[in-house]
Each structure stands twice: as structure tokens, then as C-alpha cells.
Amino acid sequence: MDSHGQYEQRVVWAVVGTGIGPLLLAATREGLVNVVFHATGEVRDKALERLASRLGTRPVENPGSPLLAEAIRQVEAYFAGARRDFELPLDWSLISGFHREVLRELAAGVPFGSVVGYGTLAGRVGQPGAAQAVGMAMGANPLPVVVPCHRVVESDGGIGGFGGGLEAKRHLLALEGVLPEPLF
């Protein structure tokens, strides 16, 4: 507690190696708050600075904290093909409004091994003409992989964009059996 009897915000983080490169996982007392792709060197440092600015406290590296240890275990199991769903508390404080609504629907309504079109997802949240806005929500997703924005594709069969890069999106969709594994 701080001097006013309030609980201080505590943010812990760790980096976990995956089949798509290192992911930074960050958590608050509420739950997992951020997943960042390509989390080495400057990318990691900038992500931690952004978190400090947005959450009002400097993140502390602590892979042994209970929530992070469980998140690491689940991420590793997912990439090993031994887990289909993440069962982690999530802190949605880095996103709000329409973006949060879309991401919550994505997390709850698009299971492992399936995909959904941007327009279809827009319709599910009552905004049938908002496919482009859904794309923006995917790009703003603070919890990629765990909140599976890689499962959102174009209605014409195109793969669409992805913050972690198209190769990472293809890898995730292949891991889930949606796309064939690349030959090389």
C-alpha cells in the first residue's frame, strides 16, 4: 500500500520464447495486460516504457510471479500443440470502447482452429458495416495470441494483416490447423 492506504499498481513482465519469436508478457494484479511481439532489445524496452507511461508505474521483470508463471506455462503449451485455449484473467485497461467490445467478442466467440471475417465480426457486435474498424481493433489488440486476432481474415479468403507480421500469422493459423504447414 502507498502512504494513502491505496494499493499501488504493480506491473510485472517476462519474455518467453515461442515459435514466432520472443513474446513479452506483462501483467497487473487484474490479469495479463499486454503481449508484445519481437520482444528483444529496443522493441522490449520501448514496450516497457509505453506500459510505464500508460499504467503509471515502471514494470518489474518477474517471471516467477504466479500470474506470469501460469501465462508462460500456457503460452509454451499452446506453441507445443498441447493447449487450445488460454485460461487467464485479462486486464482490459489498455483498450476501451468499440475496440474492447470487438476483442471480447473475438476472445469469446472464435475458437481454436476457426477463423472469422472482419465484416462478420463487425456484425456480431452490432456494427455490420464496420469491417475496417474491426481491422483497426485487431491492430490495437494489446493481447495478441491470447486474444486471437490472428483468427480474423478477409472475406475473400485473404489472410489480412497482422501486427506480428504475416509469417507469424501463417504460423499461428498452421499451428491451429487452419492453414497447411509451410513446406520450407
CSV table of C-alpha atoms in Angstrom, one decimal:
chain,number,residue,atom,x,y,z
A,1,MET,CA,0.0,0.0,0.0
A,2,ASP,CA,1.1,3.6,-0.6
A,3,SER,CA,1.0,6.3,2.1
A,4,HIS,CA,-2.7,7.0,1.4
A,5,GLY,CA,-3.7,3.4,2.0
A,6,GLN,CA,-4.3,2.7,-1.7
A,7,TYR,CA,-2.9,-0.3,-3.4
A,8,GLU,CA,-0.1,0.6,-5.8
A,9,GLN,CA,-0.4,-0.6,-9.3
A,10,ARG,CA,2.2,-3.3,-9.9
A,11,VAL,CA,3.2,-4.4,-13.4
A,12,VAL,CA,5.4,-7.5,-13.8
A,13,TRP,CA,6.8,-8.8,-17.1
A,14,ALA,CA,8.8,-11.6,-18.6
A,15,VAL,CA,9.9,-12.7,-22.1
A,16,VAL,CA,9.0,-16.2,-23.4
A,17,GLY,CA,10.5,-17.8,-26.5
A,18,THR,CA,7.9,-19.1,-29.0
A,19,GLY,CA,7.7,-20.5,-32.5
A,20,ILE,CA,7.1,-16.9,-33.7
A,21,GLY,CA,9.9,-15.3,-31.7
A,22,PRO,CA,10.1,-13.9,-28.2
A,23,LEU,CA,6.9,-12.5,-26.7
A,24,LEU,CA,6.9,-10.1,-23.8
A,25,LEU,CA,4.1,-10.9,-21.4
A,26,ALA,CA,3.1,-8.2,-18.9
A,27,ALA,CA,0.5,-8.5,-16.1
A,28,THR,CA,-1.1,-6.4,-13.4
A,29,ARG,CA,-3.0,-7.6,-10.3
A,30,GLU,CA,-6.1,-7.8,-12.5
A,31,GLY,CA,-4.5,-10.1,-15.1
A,32,LEU,CA,-2.5,-10.3,-18.3
A,33,VAL,CA,-2.4,-6.8,-19.7
A,34,ASN,CA,0.0,-6.9,-22.7
A,35,VAL,CA,1.6,-9.3,-25.1
A,36,VAL,CA,4.3,-7.8,-27.4
A,37,PHE,CA,5.9,-9.5,-30.5
A,38,HIS,CA,9.6,-9.5,-31.3
A,39,ALA,CA,10.4,-8.6,-27.7
A,40,THR,CA,14.2,-8.2,-27.7
A,41,GLY,CA,16.4,-5.1,-27.2
A,42,GLU,CA,14.8,-1.9,-28.4
A,43,VAL,CA,11.3,-3.3,-29.0
A,44,ARG,CA,11.2,-4.7,-25.5
A,45,ASP,CA,12.5,-1.5,-24.0
A,46,LYS,CA,10.0,0.7,-25.9
A,47,ALA,CA,7.1,-1.6,-24.9
A,48,LEU,CA,8.1,-1.4,-21.2
A,49,GLU,CA,8.4,2.5,-21.5
A,50,ARG,CA,4.9,2.6,-23.1
A,51,LEU,CA,3.5,0.4,-20.3
A,52,ALA,CA,5.1,2.6,-17.6
A,53,SER,CA,3.5,5.7,-19.2
A,54,ARG,CA,0.1,4.1,-19.7
A,55,LEU,CA,-0.2,2.4,-16.3
A,56,GLY,CA,1.7,4.9,-14.2
A,57,THR,CA,4.4,2.5,-12.8
A,58,ARG,CA,7.6,1.0,-14.0
A,59,PRO,CA,7.2,-2.7,-14.9
A,60,VAL,CA,9.4,-5.1,-13.0
A,61,GLU,CA,10.8,-8.2,-14.5
A,62,ASN,CA,9.4,-11.1,-12.5
A,63,PRO,CA,8.8,-14.3,-14.5
A,64,GLY,CA,8.2,-16.2,-11.2
A,65,SER,CA,5.1,-14.2,-10.2
A,66,PRO,CA,2.1,-16.5,-10.1
A,67,LEU,CA,0.2,-15.0,-12.9
A,68,LEU,CA,3.2,-14.7,-15.2
A,69,ALA,CA,4.4,-18.2,-14.4
A,70,GLU,CA,1.0,-19.5,-15.4
A,71,ALA,CA,0.8,-17.4,-18.5
A,72,ILE,CA,4.3,-18.6,-19.6
A,73,ARG,CA,3.2,-22.2,-19.0
A,74,GLN,CA,0.0,-21.8,-21.1
A,75,VAL,CA,1.8,-19.9,-23.9
A,76,GLU,CA,4.5,-22.7,-24.1
A,77,ALA,CA,1.8,-25.4,-24.1
A,78,TYR,CA,-0.1,-23.6,-26.8
A,79,PHE,CA,3.0,-23.4,-29.0
A,80,ALA,CA,3.8,-27.1,-28.3
A,81,GLY,CA,0.3,-28.0,-29.5
A,82,ALA,CA,-0.8,-29.1,-26.1
A,83,ARG,CA,-3.2,-26.3,-25.4
A,84,ARG,CA,-6.1,-24.8,-27.4
A,85,ASP,CA,-7.5,-22.2,-25.1
A,86,PHE,CA,-6.0,-19.7,-22.7
A,87,GLU,CA,-7.5,-19.7,-19.2
A,88,LEU,CA,-6.0,-16.5,-17.8
A,89,PRO,CA,-7.5,-13.4,-16.2
A,90,LEU,CA,-7.2,-10.5,-18.5
A,91,ASP,CA,-6.7,-6.8,-17.7
A,92,TRP,CA,-8.5,-4.9,-20.5
A,93,SER,CA,-7.4,-1.4,-19.2
A,94,LEU,CA,-5.2,-0.7,-22.3
A,95,ILE,CA,-8.2,-0.7,-24.6
A,96,SER,CA,-11.7,0.6,-24.5
A,97,GLY,CA,-14.9,1.3,-26.4
A,98,PHE,CA,-15.6,-0.4,-29.7
A,99,HIS,CA,-12.1,-2.0,-29.8
A,100,ARG,CA,-12.7,-3.6,-26.4
A,101,GLU,CA,-16.1,-4.8,-27.4
A,102,VAL,CA,-14.7,-6.4,-30.7
A,103,LEU,CA,-11.8,-8.1,-28.9
A,104,ARG,CA,-14.0,-9.5,-26.2
A,105,GLU,CA,-16.3,-11.0,-28.8
A,106,LEU,CA,-13.3,-12.4,-30.6
A,107,ALA,CA,-11.9,-14.0,-27.4
A,108,ALA,CA,-15.3,-15.5,-26.5
A,109,GLY,CA,-16.7,-16.4,-29.9
A,110,VAL,CA,-13.9,-17.5,-32.3
A,111,PRO,CA,-12.5,-20.8,-31.0
A,112,PHE,CA,-9.2,-22.5,-31.8
A,113,GLY,CA,-9.0,-23.9,-35.3
A,114,SER,CA,-11.5,-21.5,-36.8
A,115,VAL,CA,-11.4,-18.1,-38.5
A,116,VAL,CA,-13.9,-15.2,-38.9
A,117,GLY,CA,-14.1,-12.4,-41.4
A,118,TYR,CA,-13.7,-8.8,-40.4
A,119,GLY,CA,-17.2,-8.0,-41.6
A,120,THR,CA,-18.7,-11.0,-39.8
A,121,LEU,CA,-17.1,-10.0,-36.6
A,122,ALA,CA,-18.4,-6.4,-37.0
A,123,GLY,CA,-21.9,-7.8,-37.4
A,124,ARG,CA,-21.5,-9.9,-34.2
A,125,VAL,CA,-21.0,-6.7,-32.3
A,126,GLY,CA,-24.0,-5.0,-34.0
A,127,GLN,CA,-22.0,-2.9,-36.4
A,128,PRO,CA,-22.3,-4.8,-39.8
A,129,GLY,CA,-20.7,-2.0,-41.9
A,130,ALA,CA,-17.6,-1.7,-39.6
A,131,ALA,CA,-15.2,-4.2,-41.1
A,132,GLN,CA,-12.5,-1.6,-41.4
A,133,ALA,CA,-13.0,-0.5,-37.8
A,134,VAL,CA,-12.7,-4.2,-36.8
A,135,GLY,CA,-9.3,-4.2,-38.6
A,136,MET,CA,-8.2,-1.2,-36.6
A,137,ALA,CA,-9.3,-3.0,-33.4
A,138,MET,CA,-7.2,-6.0,-34.4
A,139,GLY,CA,-4.2,-3.7,-34.9
A,140,ALA,CA,-4.8,-2.2,-31.5
A,141,ASN,CA,-5.1,-5.5,-29.7
A,142,PRO,CA,-2.9,-5.3,-26.6
A,143,LEU,CA,-3.1,-9.1,-26.0
A,144,PRO,CA,-2.3,-10.8,-29.4
A,145,VAL,CA,-2.1,-14.6,-29.5
A,146,VAL,CA,-4.1,-14.8,-26.2
A,147,VAL,CA,-6.9,-12.7,-27.7
A,148,PRO,CA,-6.6,-14.4,-31.1
A,149,CYS,CA,-6.6,-11.6,-33.7
A,150,HIS,CA,-4.7,-14.0,-35.9
A,151,ARG,CA,-8.1,-15.8,-36.5
A,152,VAL,CA,-9.6,-12.7,-38.3
A,153,VAL,CA,-9.2,-12.9,-42.0
A,154,GLU,CA,-10.5,-11.2,-45.2
A,155,SER,CA,-13.9,-12.3,-46.5
A,156,ASP,CA,-12.4,-13.1,-49.9
A,157,GLY,CA,-10.1,-15.7,-48.4
A,158,GLY,CA,-7.1,-13.4,-48.0
A,159,ILE,CA,-5.1,-13.7,-44.8
A,160,GLY,CA,-5.4,-10.0,-43.9
A,161,GLY,CA,-2.8,-8.0,-41.8
A,162,PHE,CA,-1.1,-8.9,-38.5
A,163,GLY,CA,0.9,-6.8,-36.1
A,164,GLY,CA,3.4,-9.7,-35.6
A,165,GLY,CA,3.9,-10.0,-39.3
A,166,LEU,CA,2.3,-12.2,-41.9
A,167,GLU,CA,4.7,-15.1,-41.3
A,168,ALA,CA,3.7,-15.2,-37.7
A,169,LYS,CA,0.0,-15.1,-38.6
A,170,ARG,CA,0.6,-18.0,-41.0
A,171,HIS,CA,2.5,-19.9,-38.4
A,172,LEU,CA,-0.3,-19.5,-35.8
A,173,LEU,CA,-3.0,-20.5,-38.3
A,174,ALA,CA,-1.0,-23.6,-39.3
A,175,LEU,CA,-0.5,-24.4,-35.6
A,176,GLU,CA,-4.3,-24.4,-35.3
A,177,GLY,CA,-4.8,-26.5,-38.4
A,178,VAL,CA,-6.4,-23.7,-40.4
A,179,LEU,CA,-3.6,-23.5,-43.0
A,180,PRO,CA,-1.2,-26.2,-44.1
A,181,GLU,CA,2.3,-26.2,-42.6
A,182,PRO,CA,4.8,-24.5,-44.9
A,183,LEU,CA,7.0,-26.9,-46.9
A,184,PHE,CA,10.1,-24.9,-46.2
